[in-house]
Structure formats: C-alpha cells, structure tokens
Coordinates of N, CA, C and O in Angstrom, one line a residue:
M862 N -6.2 5.9 11.9 CA -5.5 5.5 13.2 C -5.4 4.0 13.2 O -4.4 3.4 13.5
V863 N -6.5 3.2 12.9 CA -6.5 1.8 12.9 C -5.5 1.2 12.0 O -4.9 0.3 12.3
C864 N -5.4 1.7 10.8 CA -4.4 1.4 9.9 C -3.0 1.5 10.3 O -2.2 0.6 10.2
I865 N -2.7 2.7 11.0 CA -1.4 2.8 11.5 C -1.1 1.9 12.6 O 0.0 1.4 12.7
I866 N -2.1 1.6 13.5 CA -1.9 0.6 14.7 C -1.6 -0.7 14.1 O -0.6 -1.4 14.6
F867 N -2.4 -1.2 13.1 CA -2.1 -2.6 12.6 C -0.8 -2.7 11.8 O 0.0 -3.6 12.0
C868 N -0.4 -1.6 11.2 CA 0.8 -1.6 10.4 C 2.0 -1.6 11.4 O 3.0 -2.4 11.3
A869 N 1.9 -0.9 12.5 CA 2.9 -0.9 13.6 C 3.0 -2.3 14.2 O 4.2 -2.7 14.6
I870 N 2.0 -2.9 14.4 CA 1.9 -4.2 15.1 C 2.7 -5.2 14.1 O 3.5 -6.1 14.7
I871 N 2.3 -5.2 12.9 CA 3.0 -6.0 12.0 C 4.5 -5.9 11.9 O 5.4 -6.8 11.9
M872 N 4.8 -4.5 11.9 CA 6.3 -4.2 11.7 C 6.9 -4.6 13.0 O 8.2 -5.0 13.0
L873 N 6.4 -4.7 14.2 CA 7.0 -5.2 15.4 C 7.2 -6.7 15.4 O 8.4 -7.1 15.9
F874 N 6.4 -7.3 14.6 CA 6.7 -8.9 14.5 C 7.1 -9.3 13.2 O 7.1 -10.5 13.0
I875 N 7.6 -8.5 12.4 CA 7.9 -8.9 11.0 C 9.2 -9.9 11.0 O 9.2 -10.8 10.2
Q876 N 10.1 -9.7 11.9 CA 11.2 -10.6 12.0 C 10.8 -12.0 12.5 O 11.2 -13.0 11.9
Q877 N 9.8 -12.1 13.4 CA 9.3 -13.3 13.9 C 8.5 -14.0 12.7 O 8.5 -15.2 12.6
I878 N 7.7 -13.2 12.0 CA 7.0 -13.8 10.9 C 7.9 -14.5 9.9 O 7.6 -15.5 9.3
T879 N 8.9 -13.6 9.5 CA 9.8 -14.2 8.4 C 10.5 -15.4 9.0 O 10.9 -16.4 8.2
S880 N 10.9 -15.4 10.3 CA 11.6 -16.7 10.8 C 10.6 -17.8 10.9 O 11.1 -19.0 10.7
L881 N 9.4 -17.6 11.2 CA 8.4 -18.7 11.3 C 8.2 -19.2 10.0 O 7.8 -20.5 9.8
A882 N 8.2 -18.4 9.0 CA 8.1 -18.9 7.5 C 9.3 -19.6 7.0 O 9.4 -20.1 5.9
K883 N 10.5 -19.6 7.8 CA 11.6 -20.2 7.5 C 12.3 -19.7 6.2 O 12.6 -20.5 5.3
M884 N 12.2 -18.3 6.0 CA 12.7 -17.8 5.0 C 14.2 -17.7 5.0 O 14.8 -17.5 6.1
E885 N 14.9 -17.7 3.8 CA 16.3 -17.5 3.7 C 16.6 -16.0 4.1 O 15.6 -15.2 4.0
S886 N 17.8 -15.7 4.5 CA 18.1 -14.3 5.0 C 17.8 -13.3 3.9 O 17.2 -12.3 4.2
E887 N 18.2 -13.6 2.6 CA 18.0 -12.6 1.5 C 16.5 -12.4 1.3 O 16.0 -11.4 1.0
S888 N 15.6 -13.5 1.3 CA 14.3 -13.5 1.1 C 13.5 -12.7 2.3 O 12.7 -11.9 2.0
A889 N 14.1 -12.9 3.5 CA 13.6 -12.1 4.7 C 13.8 -10.7 4.5 O 12.9 -9.9 4.9
K890 N 15.0 -10.3 4.2 CA 15.3 -8.9 4.0 C 14.4 -8.2 2.8 O 13.9 -7.2 3.1
L891 N 14.2 -9.0 1.8 CA 13.3 -8.4 0.9 C 11.9 -8.3 1.2 O 11.3 -7.3 1.0
A892 N 11.4 -9.3 1.9 CA 10.1 -9.3 2.6 C 10.0 -8.1 3.5 O 8.9 -7.4 3.4
I893 N 10.9 -7.9 4.3 CA 10.8 -6.7 5.3 C 10.9 -5.5 4.6 O 10.0 -4.5 4.9
W894 N 11.8 -5.2 3.6 CA 11.9 -4.1 2.8 C 10.5 -3.8 1.9 O 10.1 -2.7 1.9
L895 N 10.0 -4.8 1.4 CA 8.7 -4.5 0.6 C 7.5 -4.3 1.6 O 6.6 -3.5 1.3
T896 N 7.6 -4.9 2.8 CA 6.6 -4.6 3.8 C 6.6 -3.1 4.2 O 5.6 -2.4 4.3
R897 N 7.8 -2.6 4.4 CA 7.9 -1.2 4.8 C 7.5 -0.2 3.6 O 6.8 0.7 3.8
I898 N 7.8 -0.6 2.3 CA 7.3 0.2 1.2 C 5.7 0.2 1.2 O 5.2 1.2 1.0
V899 N 5.2 -1.0 1.2 CA 3.7 -1.1 1.3 C 3.0 -0.2 2.3 O 2.1 0.4 2.1
F900 N 3.6 -0.4 3.6 CA 3.0 0.4 4.7 C 3.2 1.9 4.5 O 2.2 2.7 4.8
A901 N 4.4 2.3 4.0 CA 4.4 3.8 3.7 C 3.6 4.1 2.7 O 2.8 5.3 2.7
Y902 N 3.2 3.4 1.5 CA 2.3 3.7 0.5 C 0.9 3.8 1.1 O 0.1 4.7 0.8
K903 N 0.5 2.9 2.0 CA -0.8 2.9 2.6 C -1.0 4.2 3.3 O -2.1 4.8 3.2
M904 N -0.1 4.6 4.1 CA -0.3 5.8 4.9 C -0.3 7.2 4.0 O -1.1 8.0 4.3
I905 N 0.3 7.1 2.9 CA 0.3 8.3 2.0 C -0.8 8.3 1.0 O -1.6 9.2 0.9
F906 N -1.0 7.2 0.3 CA -1.9 7.2 -0.8 C -3.2 6.4 -0.6 O -4.3 6.7 -1.2
W907 N -3.2 5.3 0.1 CA -4.3 4.3 0.1 C -5.6 5.0 0.7 O -6.6 5.0 0.2
T908 N -5.4 5.5 2.0 CA -6.5 6.2 2.7 C -7.1 7.4 1.9 O -8.2 7.5 1.7
P909 N -6.2 8.3 1.5 CA -6.9 9.4 0.8 C -7.5 9.2 -0.7 O -8.3 9.8 -1.1
S910 N -7.1 8.0 -1.1 CA -7.7 7.6 -2.4 C -9.2 7.4 -2.3 O -9.9 7.3 -3.3
F911 N -9.6 7.1 -1.1 CA -11.1 6.8 -0.9 C -11.9 8.1 -0.6 O -13.1 8.0 -0.7
L912 N -11.2 9.2 -0.1 CA -11.9 10.3 0.4 C -12.8 11.0 -0.7 O -13.9 11.4 -0.4
P913 N -12.3 11.3 -1.9 CA -13.3 11.9 -2.9 C -14.6 11.2 -3.1 O -15.6 11.7 -3.2
G914 N -14.4 9.8 -3.3 CA -15.6 9.0 -3.6 C -16.6 9.0 -2.4 O -17.8 9.2 -2.5
Y915 N -16.0 8.8 -1.2 CA -16.9 8.8 0.0 C -17.6 10.2 0.3 O -18.7 10.4 0.6
G916 N -16.8 11.2 -0.1 CA -17.4 12.6 0.1 C -18.5 12.9 -0.8 O -19.6 13.4 -0.5
L917 N -18.4 12.4 -2.1 CA -19.5 12.7 -3.0 C -20.6 11.8 -2.7 O -21.8 12.1 -2.9
R918 N -20.4 10.5 -2.2 CA -21.4 9.6 -2.0 C -22.2 10.1 -0.8 O -23.5 10.1 -0.7
A919 N -21.5 10.8 0.2 CA -22.3 11.3 1.3 C -23.2 12.5 0.9 O -24.1 12.8 1.5
A920 N -22.8 13.2 -0.3 CA -23.5 14.3 -0.8 C -24.6 13.9 -1.6 O -25.4 14.6 -2.1
G921 N -24.7 12.6 -1.9 CA -25.9 12.1 -2.6 C -25.6 11.7 -4.1 O -26.5 11.3 -4.9
D922 N -24.4 11.9 -4.6 CA -24.0 11.6 -5.9 C -23.4 10.3 -6.0 O -22.2 10.2 -5.7
V923 N -24.1 9.2 -6.3 CA -23.5 7.9 -6.4 C -22.8 7.6 -7.5 O -21.7 7.0 -7.5
K924 N -23.3 7.8 -8.8 CA -22.7 7.5 -10.0 C -21.4 8.1 -10.2 O -20.4 7.4 -10.5
F925 N -21.4 9.4 -10.1 CA -20.1 10.1 -10.2 C -19.1 9.8 -9.2 O -17.8 9.7 -9.4
S926 N -19.5 9.5 -7.9 CA -18.6 9.1 -6.8 C -18.0 7.7 -7.2 O -16.8 7.5 -6.9
M927 N -18.6 6.8 -7.8 CA -18.1 5.4 -8.1 C -17.0 5.7 -9.1 O -16.0 5.0 -9.0
I928 N -17.3 6.4 -10.1 CA -16.2 6.8 -11.2 C -15.0 7.4 -10.6 O -13.8 7.0 -10.8
T929 N -15.3 8.4 -9.7 CA -14.1 9.2 -9.0 C -13.3 8.1 -8.2 O -12.1 8.3 -8.2
S930 N -13.8 7.4 -7.4 CA -13.2 6.6 -6.4 C -12.4 5.4 -7.2 O -11.2 5.2 -6.9
T931 N -13.0 5.1 -8.3 CA -12.3 4.0 -9.1 C -11.1 4.5 -9.8 O -10.0 4.0 -9.8
L932 N -11.3 5.8 -10.3 CA -10.2 6.4 -11.0 C -9.0 6.8 -10.0 O -7.9 6.7 -10.3
S933 N -9.4 7.3 -8.9 CA -8.4 7.7 -7.8 C -7.5 6.6 -7.3 O -6.3 6.6 -7.2
M934 N -8.3 5.5 -7.1 CA -7.6 4.3 -6.7 C -6.7 3.8 -7.7 O -5.5 3.5 -7.5
W935 N -7.1 3.7 -8.9 CA -6.4 3.1 -10.0 C -5.2 3.9 -10.3 O -4.1 3.5 -10.6
I936 N -5.3 5.3 -10.4 CA -4.3 6.3 -10.7 C -3.2 6.1 -9.6 O -2.0 6.1 -9.9
C937 N -3.6 6.1 -8.3 CA -2.7 5.9 -7.3 C -1.8 4.7 -7.4 O -0.6 4.7 -7.2
R938 N -2.4 3.6 -7.7 CA -1.8 2.2 -7.9 C -0.8 2.4 -9.1 O 0.3 1.8 -9.0
V939 N -1.2 2.9 -10.1 CA -0.4 2.9 -11.3 C 0.8 3.9 -11.0 O 1.9 3.6 -11.4
V940 N 0.5 5.0 -10.6 CA 1.7 5.9 -10.2 C 2.6 5.4 -9.4 O 4.0 5.4 -9.5
V941 N 2.3 4.6 -8.3 CA 3.2 4.0 -7.3 C 3.9 2.9 -8.1 O 5.1 2.7 -7.8
T942 N 3.3 2.1 -8.9 CA 3.9 0.9 -9.5 C 5.1 1.6 -10.5 O 6.2 1.1 -10.6
I943 N 4.7 2.6 -11.3 CA 5.6 3.2 -12.2 C 6.8 3.8 -11.5 O 8.0 3.6 -11.8
F944 N 6.5 4.4 -10.3 CA 7.6 4.9 -9.4 C 8.5 3.9 -9.0 O 9.8 4.0 -9.1
L945 N 8.0 2.8 -8.4 CA 8.8 1.7 -7.9 C 9.6 1.0 -9.0 O 10.8 0.7 -8.9
V946 N 9.0 0.8 -10.2 CA 9.8 0.2 -11.3 C 10.9 1.2 -11.8 O 12.0 0.6 -11.9
H947 N 10.7 2.3 -11.9 CA 11.8 3.1 -12.4 C 12.8 3.5 -11.3 O 14.0 3.6 -11.6
T948 N 12.4 3.7 -10.1 CA 13.2 4.1 -9.0 C 14.2 2.9 -8.7 O 15.3 3.0 -8.5
F949 N 13.6 1.7 -8.5 CA 14.3 0.6 -8.0 C 14.7 -0.5 -9.1 O 15.2 -1.6 -8.7
H950 N 14.4 -0.1 -10.2 CA 14.7 -0.9 -11.5 C 14.1 -2.4 -11.3 O 14.7 -3.3 -11.5
M951 N 12.9 -2.4 -10.8 CA 12.1 -3.6 -10.7 C 11.6 -4.1 -12.0 O 11.4 -3.2 -12.9
S952 N 11.2 -5.3 -12.1 CA 10.6 -5.8 -13.4 C 9.2 -6.1 -13.2 O 8.9 -6.8 -12.0
L953 N 8.3 -6.0 -14.0 CA 6.8 -6.4 -13.8 C 6.6 -7.9 -14.1 O 7.1 -8.5 -14.9

C-alpha cells in the first residue's frame, strides 16, 4: 500500500517535477513515460520478488532464502529489461 501511495503522489506531481527541472518537451514526455513504466513494473514484479526470500527467512532457512531472493530479483529485472528492449526497440 505504501508503494502505491508514493507512486500515486509522484504521478500527481510529475508535470511539475519535469517543469522545475526545465526539461524540454520531448525529454519531459520521455521521463513521464518511463516513470509510468517503472511504477507499473514496481506494482507487478518488484514487491512479489521479495516474497519467496522473506517467507523462507521467516521459516528459519537463511542461506537458501538469500539465494532465492537474489535469483528472483535478478530474473525479474532481466526479464523486464529484455521485454522493454524487444518491445520498444530500446538500446542498452
């Protein structure tokens, strides 16, 4: 809920933020578009990527939980990066 609230607050003021930064119109549009993509990613992948590790850590398994949470976060980031590159023809 906290993540959703903070993302919503930033989205309310994103126009003002880009104008305070004195961005050109194309740069501002790109910044707003990328902010929306990042916020959507956070809501879908970022929070659940921590759940397996935290669940195992709560059960008392520290070593395997660290491997699991590291792999799940890394896989989510790589999958989203590959998706963005191929879908929107971005370059790395």
